[in-house]
Coordinates of C-alpha atoms in Angstrom, one line a residue:
M1 CA 114.0 96.9 80.5
T2 CA 113.5 100.5 79.3
D3 CA 109.7 99.9 79.0
T4 CA 109.7 98.4 82.5
L5 CA 111.2 101.5 84.0
K6 CA 108.7 103.6 82.2
D7 CA 105.8 101.5 83.5
I8 CA 106.9 101.6 87.2
P9 CA 105.8 105.2 87.9
V10 CA 102.5 104.4 86.3
F11 CA 102.0 101.4 88.6
V12 CA 102.9 103.6 91.7
A13 CA 100.5 106.3 90.5
A14 CA 97.7 103.7 90.1
V15 CA 98.2 102.5 93.6
E16 CA 98.3 106.0 95.1
A17 CA 95.4 107.3 93.1
G18 CA 93.2 104.3 94.0
S19 CA 92.1 103.7 90.4
F20 CA 93.4 103.5 86.9
A21 CA 91.1 106.4 85.9
Q22 CA 92.4 108.7 88.6
A23 CA 96.0 107.7 87.8
A24 CA 95.3 108.6 84.1
V25 CA 94.2 112.1 85.1
R26 CA 97.3 112.7 87.2
L27 CA 99.7 111.4 84.5
H28 CA 97.8 113.0 81.6
L29 CA 97.4 109.6 80.0
S30 CA 94.4 107.6 78.8
R31 CA 92.9 105.0 81.0
S32 CA 93.8 102.4 78.4
A33 CA 97.5 103.5 78.5
V34 CA 97.6 103.0 82.3
G35 CA 96.0 99.6 82.0
K36 CA 98.5 98.5 79.3
S37 CA 101.4 99.6 81.6
I38 CA 100.1 97.5 84.5
A39 CA 99.5 94.6 82.2
R40 CA 103.1 94.6 80.8
I41 CA 104.5 94.6 84.4
E42 CA 102.2 91.7 85.4
E43 CA 103.1 89.7 82.3
R44 CA 106.9 90.2 82.9
L45 CA 106.6 89.3 86.6
G46 CA 104.2 86.5 86.0
V47 CA 101.9 87.7 89.0
R48 CA 98.8 89.7 89.5
L49 CA 99.4 93.1 91.1
F50 CA 95.8 94.2 91.5
Q51 CA 92.6 92.4 92.4
R52 CA 90.1 94.2 90.2
T53 CA 86.3 94.0 90.1
T54 CA 83.8 96.3 88.3
R55 CA 83.5 98.4 91.5
S56 CA 86.9 98.2 93.3
Q57 CA 90.5 97.8 92.9
R58 CA 93.0 96.7 95.6
L59 CA 96.6 95.4 95.7
T60 CA 97.3 91.7 95.9
D61 CA 100.0 90.6 98.5
N62 CA 102.5 90.5 95.6
G63 CA 101.4 93.9 94.5
A64 CA 101.8 95.4 97.9
L65 CA 105.4 94.0 98.2
F66 CA 106.2 95.3 94.7
Y67 CA 104.8 98.7 95.5
E68 CA 106.9 99.1 98.6
R69 CA 110.1 98.3 96.6
C70 CA 109.1 100.5 93.6
L71 CA 108.4 103.4 96.0
R72 CA 111.8 103.1 97.5
A73 CA 113.5 102.9 94.1
L74 CA 111.7 106.0 92.8
E75 CA 112.6 107.9 96.0
E76 CA 116.3 107.0 95.4
I77 CA 116.1 108.2 91.8
R78 CA 114.5 111.5 92.8
S79 CA 117.0 112.0 95.4
A80 CA 119.9 111.4 93.0
E81 CA 118.3 113.8 90.5
S82 CA 117.9 116.4 93.2
L83 CA 121.6 116.1 94.1
L84 CA 122.7 116.4 90.5
E85 CA 120.4 119.4 89.9
T86 CA 121.9 121.5 92.6
G87 CA 125.0 122.2 90.5
K88 CA 122.9 123.5 87.6
H89 CA 121.8 127.0 86.8
Q90 CA 119.0 125.9 84.6
I91 CA 116.0 124.0 85.8
N92 CA 113.9 121.4 83.9
G93 CA 110.8 119.4 84.3
R94 CA 107.2 120.0 85.1
L95 CA 106.2 122.2 88.0
R96 CA 102.6 122.0 89.2
V97 CA 101.5 124.9 91.5
A98 CA 98.1 125.6 93.0
M99 CA 97.1 129.1 94.1
P100 CA 94.0 131.2 95.0
V101 CA 92.2 132.6 91.9
L102 CA 92.4 136.4 92.2
F103 CA 95.6 136.6 94.2
G104 CA 97.2 134.0 92.0
R105 CA 96.3 135.8 88.7
Q106 CA 97.4 139.2 89.8
C107 CA 100.5 138.5 92.0
V108 CA 101.7 135.0 91.8
A109 CA 101.3 133.9 88.2
P110 CA 103.3 136.8 86.6
L111 CA 106.3 136.0 88.8
L112 CA 106.2 132.2 88.0
I113 CA 105.8 133.0 84.3
E114 CA 109.0 135.2 84.6
L115 CA 110.7 132.2 86.1
A116 CA 109.6 130.0 83.3
Q117 CA 110.9 132.5 80.7
E118 CA 114.2 132.5 82.5
H119 CA 114.3 128.6 82.4
P120 CA 113.1 127.4 79.0
G121 CA 113.3 123.8 80.1
L122 CA 110.7 124.3 82.9
E123 CA 107.2 123.2 82.1
L124 CA 104.9 125.3 84.3
E125 CA 101.4 124.2 85.2
M126 CA 99.3 126.5 87.3
S127 CA 95.9 125.7 88.9
F128 CA 93.7 128.5 90.1
S129 CA 91.2 127.6 92.9
D130 CA 90.1 129.1 96.2
R131 CA 89.6 125.7 97.8
V132 CA 92.5 124.1 99.7
V133 CA 93.9 121.4 97.4
D134 CA 95.4 118.2 98.6
L135 CA 98.9 118.4 97.3
V136 CA 99.6 114.6 97.7
E137 CA 96.3 113.3 96.4
E138 CA 96.1 115.8 93.4
G139 CA 99.8 115.6 92.5
F140 CA 100.9 119.2 93.0
D141 CA 104.5 120.1 93.7
M142 CA 103.6 123.2 95.8
A143 CA 100.8 125.6 96.6
V144 CA 100.5 129.3 97.6
R145 CA 98.1 129.9 100.4
N146 CA 96.8 133.0 102.2
G147 CA 95.9 133.3 105.9
T148 CA 96.4 130.9 108.7
L149 CA 97.7 127.5 107.8
Q150 CA 96.3 124.2 109.2
D151 CA 98.6 122.0 111.2
S152 CA 100.1 119.2 109.1
S153 CA 102.5 116.4 109.6
V154 CA 103.2 115.9 105.9
L155 CA 103.5 119.4 104.6
V156 CA 106.2 122.1 105.0
A157 CA 105.6 125.9 104.7
R158 CA 107.7 129.0 104.1
K159 CA 106.4 132.5 104.6
L160 CA 106.6 134.5 101.3
G161 CA 105.4 137.8 102.6
E162 CA 102.2 139.4 103.9
H163 CA 99.5 141.6 102.3
R164 CA 97.7 144.5 104.0
M165 CA 94.3 146.0 103.5
V166 CA 93.1 149.5 102.5
L167 CA 89.7 151.2 103.1
C168 CA 88.7 153.1 99.9
A169 CA 85.9 154.6 97.9
S170 CA 85.5 156.3 94.5
P171 CA 85.9 160.1 94.1
D172 CA 82.2 160.4 92.9
Y173 CA 81.0 158.6 96.0
L174 CA 83.0 160.8 98.4
Q175 CA 81.8 164.0 96.6
K176 CA 78.2 162.9 97.1
R177 CA 78.4 161.4 100.5
G178 CA 81.4 163.2 102.1
H179 CA 84.7 161.9 103.5
P180 CA 84.4 160.0 106.8
D181 CA 87.0 161.4 109.3
A182 CA 86.7 158.6 112.0
V183 CA 85.5 155.1 112.2
D184 CA 82.3 156.2 113.9
D185 CA 81.4 158.1 110.8
L186 CA 81.3 154.9 108.7
S187 CA 77.9 154.0 110.2
R188 CA 76.4 156.8 108.1
H189 CA 78.0 155.5 104.8
A190 CA 77.2 152.8 102.3
A191 CA 79.5 149.8 102.7
I192 CA 80.3 147.0 100.3
N193 CA 80.7 143.9 102.4
Y194 CA 82.8 140.7 101.9
L195 CA 81.1 137.6 102.8
R196 CA 83.1 134.6 104.1
A197 CA 81.2 131.4 104.8
G198 CA 78.0 133.4 104.8
R199 CA 79.2 136.0 107.4
V200 CA 80.3 139.6 106.9
L201 CA 84.0 140.1 107.4
S202 CA 84.7 142.9 109.9
W203 CA 87.0 145.8 109.0
Q204 CA 90.1 146.2 111.2
L205 CA 91.0 149.9 111.1
M206 CA 92.9 152.6 112.9
D207 CA 91.1 155.7 114.2
S208 CA 92.3 159.2 113.7
D209 CA 94.1 159.2 117.1
G210 CA 95.9 155.9 116.3
T211 CA 93.5 153.6 118.2
P212 CA 92.9 150.2 116.5
R213 CA 89.2 149.7 115.9
T214 CA 87.1 146.9 114.6
F215 CA 84.0 147.9 112.6
T216 CA 81.4 145.5 111.2
P217 CA 79.6 147.3 108.4
R218 CA 75.9 146.8 107.6
S219 CA 74.8 147.0 104.0
S220 CA 72.4 145.6 101.5
L221 CA 75.3 145.0 99.2
N222 CA 77.2 141.8 100.2
M223 CA 79.4 139.7 98.0
D224 CA 81.8 136.8 98.3
D225 CA 84.0 137.9 95.4
L226 CA 86.7 140.6 96.0
Q227 CA 86.9 141.7 92.4
A228 CA 83.2 142.3 92.3
I229 CA 83.5 144.4 95.5
C230 CA 86.4 146.4 93.9
D231 CA 84.3 147.0 90.7
A232 CA 81.3 148.1 92.8
A233 CA 83.5 150.5 94.7
V234 CA 85.0 152.0 91.5
T235 CA 81.5 152.7 90.2
G236 CA 80.5 154.6 93.4
H237 CA 78.3 152.1 95.3
G238 CA 80.1 152.6 98.6
I239 CA 83.2 152.1 100.8
A240 CA 85.2 148.9 100.5
W241 CA 88.0 147.2 102.6
L242 CA 90.2 145.6 100.0
P243 CA 93.7 144.0 99.8
C244 CA 96.3 146.6 98.7
W245 CA 97.4 144.3 95.8
M246 CA 93.8 144.5 94.4
A247 CA 93.2 148.2 94.9
I248 CA 96.6 149.6 94.1
K249 CA 96.0 150.1 90.4
E250 CA 92.7 151.8 90.8
I251 CA 94.2 154.0 93.5
H252 CA 97.0 155.2 91.3
Q253 CA 94.6 155.8 88.4
G254 CA 92.4 157.9 90.7
K255 CA 89.5 155.6 90.5
L256 CA 89.6 154.9 94.2
V257 CA 90.7 157.0 97.2
P258 CA 92.3 155.6 100.3
L259 CA 90.6 156.4 103.7
F260 CA 92.2 156.3 107.1
K261 CA 95.5 154.8 108.0
Q262 CA 95.8 151.0 108.0
A263 CA 96.3 149.5 111.5
P264 CA 100.0 148.4 111.5
D265 CA 99.3 145.0 113.0
V266 CA 96.6 144.0 110.5
H267 CA 98.0 141.8 107.9
F268 CA 97.5 138.4 106.3
D269 CA 100.5 136.0 105.8
V270 CA 101.2 134.3 102.5
H271 CA 103.0 130.9 102.4
A272 CA 104.4 128.4 100.1
V273 CA 103.4 124.9 101.0
W274 CA 104.9 121.6 99.7
Q275 CA 105.1 118.0 100.7
Q276 CA 107.8 117.1 103.2
T277 CA 110.6 115.3 101.5
P278 CA 114.4 114.7 102.2
Y279 CA 115.4 116.1 98.8
L280 CA 113.4 119.0 97.4
P281 CA 113.6 119.2 93.6
L282 CA 115.6 122.2 92.4
R283 CA 112.7 123.5 90.3
V284 CA 110.5 123.6 93.4
R285 CA 113.2 125.2 95.6
M286 CA 113.9 127.9 92.9
A287 CA 110.2 128.7 92.5
I288 CA 109.8 129.1 96.3
D289 CA 113.0 131.3 96.4
A290 CA 111.8 133.4 93.5
L291 CA 108.4 134.0 95.1
A292 CA 110.0 134.9 98.5
S293 CA 112.2 137.5 96.9
R294 CA 109.7 139.0 94.4
L295 CA 106.3 138.6 95.9
P296 CA 106.6 141.2 98.7
A297 CA 107.1 144.0 96.2
A298 CA 104.1 142.8 94.2
M299 CA 101.9 143.0 97.3
S300 CA 103.3 146.1 99.1
L301 CA 103.3 148.9 96.5
D302 CA 103.2 152.4 98.0
I303 CA 99.7 153.8 98.5
P304 CA 99.1 157.6 98.5
A305 CA 98.4 159.2 101.8
P306 CA 94.7 159.1 102.8
I307 CA 92.7 162.2 101.7
K308 CA 91.0 164.0 104.5
K309 CA 87.6 165.7 104.1
P310 CA 88.0 169.3 102.9
R311 CA 87.3 172.0 105.5

């Protein structure tokens, strides 16, 4: 009976993944191990659960019926575990989190690692990718996403904070080219542009009199990687518009100098996203709560006042 219970989640994963190979990837098992689990269930029940050919795999009628009941049983078990976990101070089990590459490395990962250190029973697995992962298909417990979210009927989101931008350049560049005093001055300066889907991202700034301005820089230096833009700005190649969380270290070290005030209404929201479920596992809920309480400080460090051009 114990082996049967162990085999049922493998069967469910094989159905949802669409193939034994994909189920093996999700479960971190070999394809052979997945096949043996399914064979054990079929032998015990005396029925075939899958109709398999060299090119396809589909459930038999018996398999579809068994899958529906197994799914219900697993949901009940997870619900019971979640209810029991709520009285515990320590969290256990595997937590799979997807996040953007640079933002994840610099802001999110250190906070989740702190959480894992506080809870030795937590097995933390982080995936860094700038693509929008499919939480259900790829087996993630949650994801951290920047910017506007797409509408979804199967996902739930919670705002974790917002990050702002800063216009900056290196001291060497400003010494050679001068300090721009207003947005109109930027047209006479070298810009380092961020490309998104092949288009230059406009800068949303605030002029010296407090008027919001949008400026689209023109430059021969265009990149689709923020870290590369930051590095180019530090080495004096021009002015860059960067997230505060990326530029803050270089600003405090004197490698970059902030220019202008940031328009107060220009910000980009950060959300935690997870699959809608009646009972959210405690490890997921605690990870979301930890990020909501700690992430804003990691993104909103104080920036020195912009330096004006010497008279």
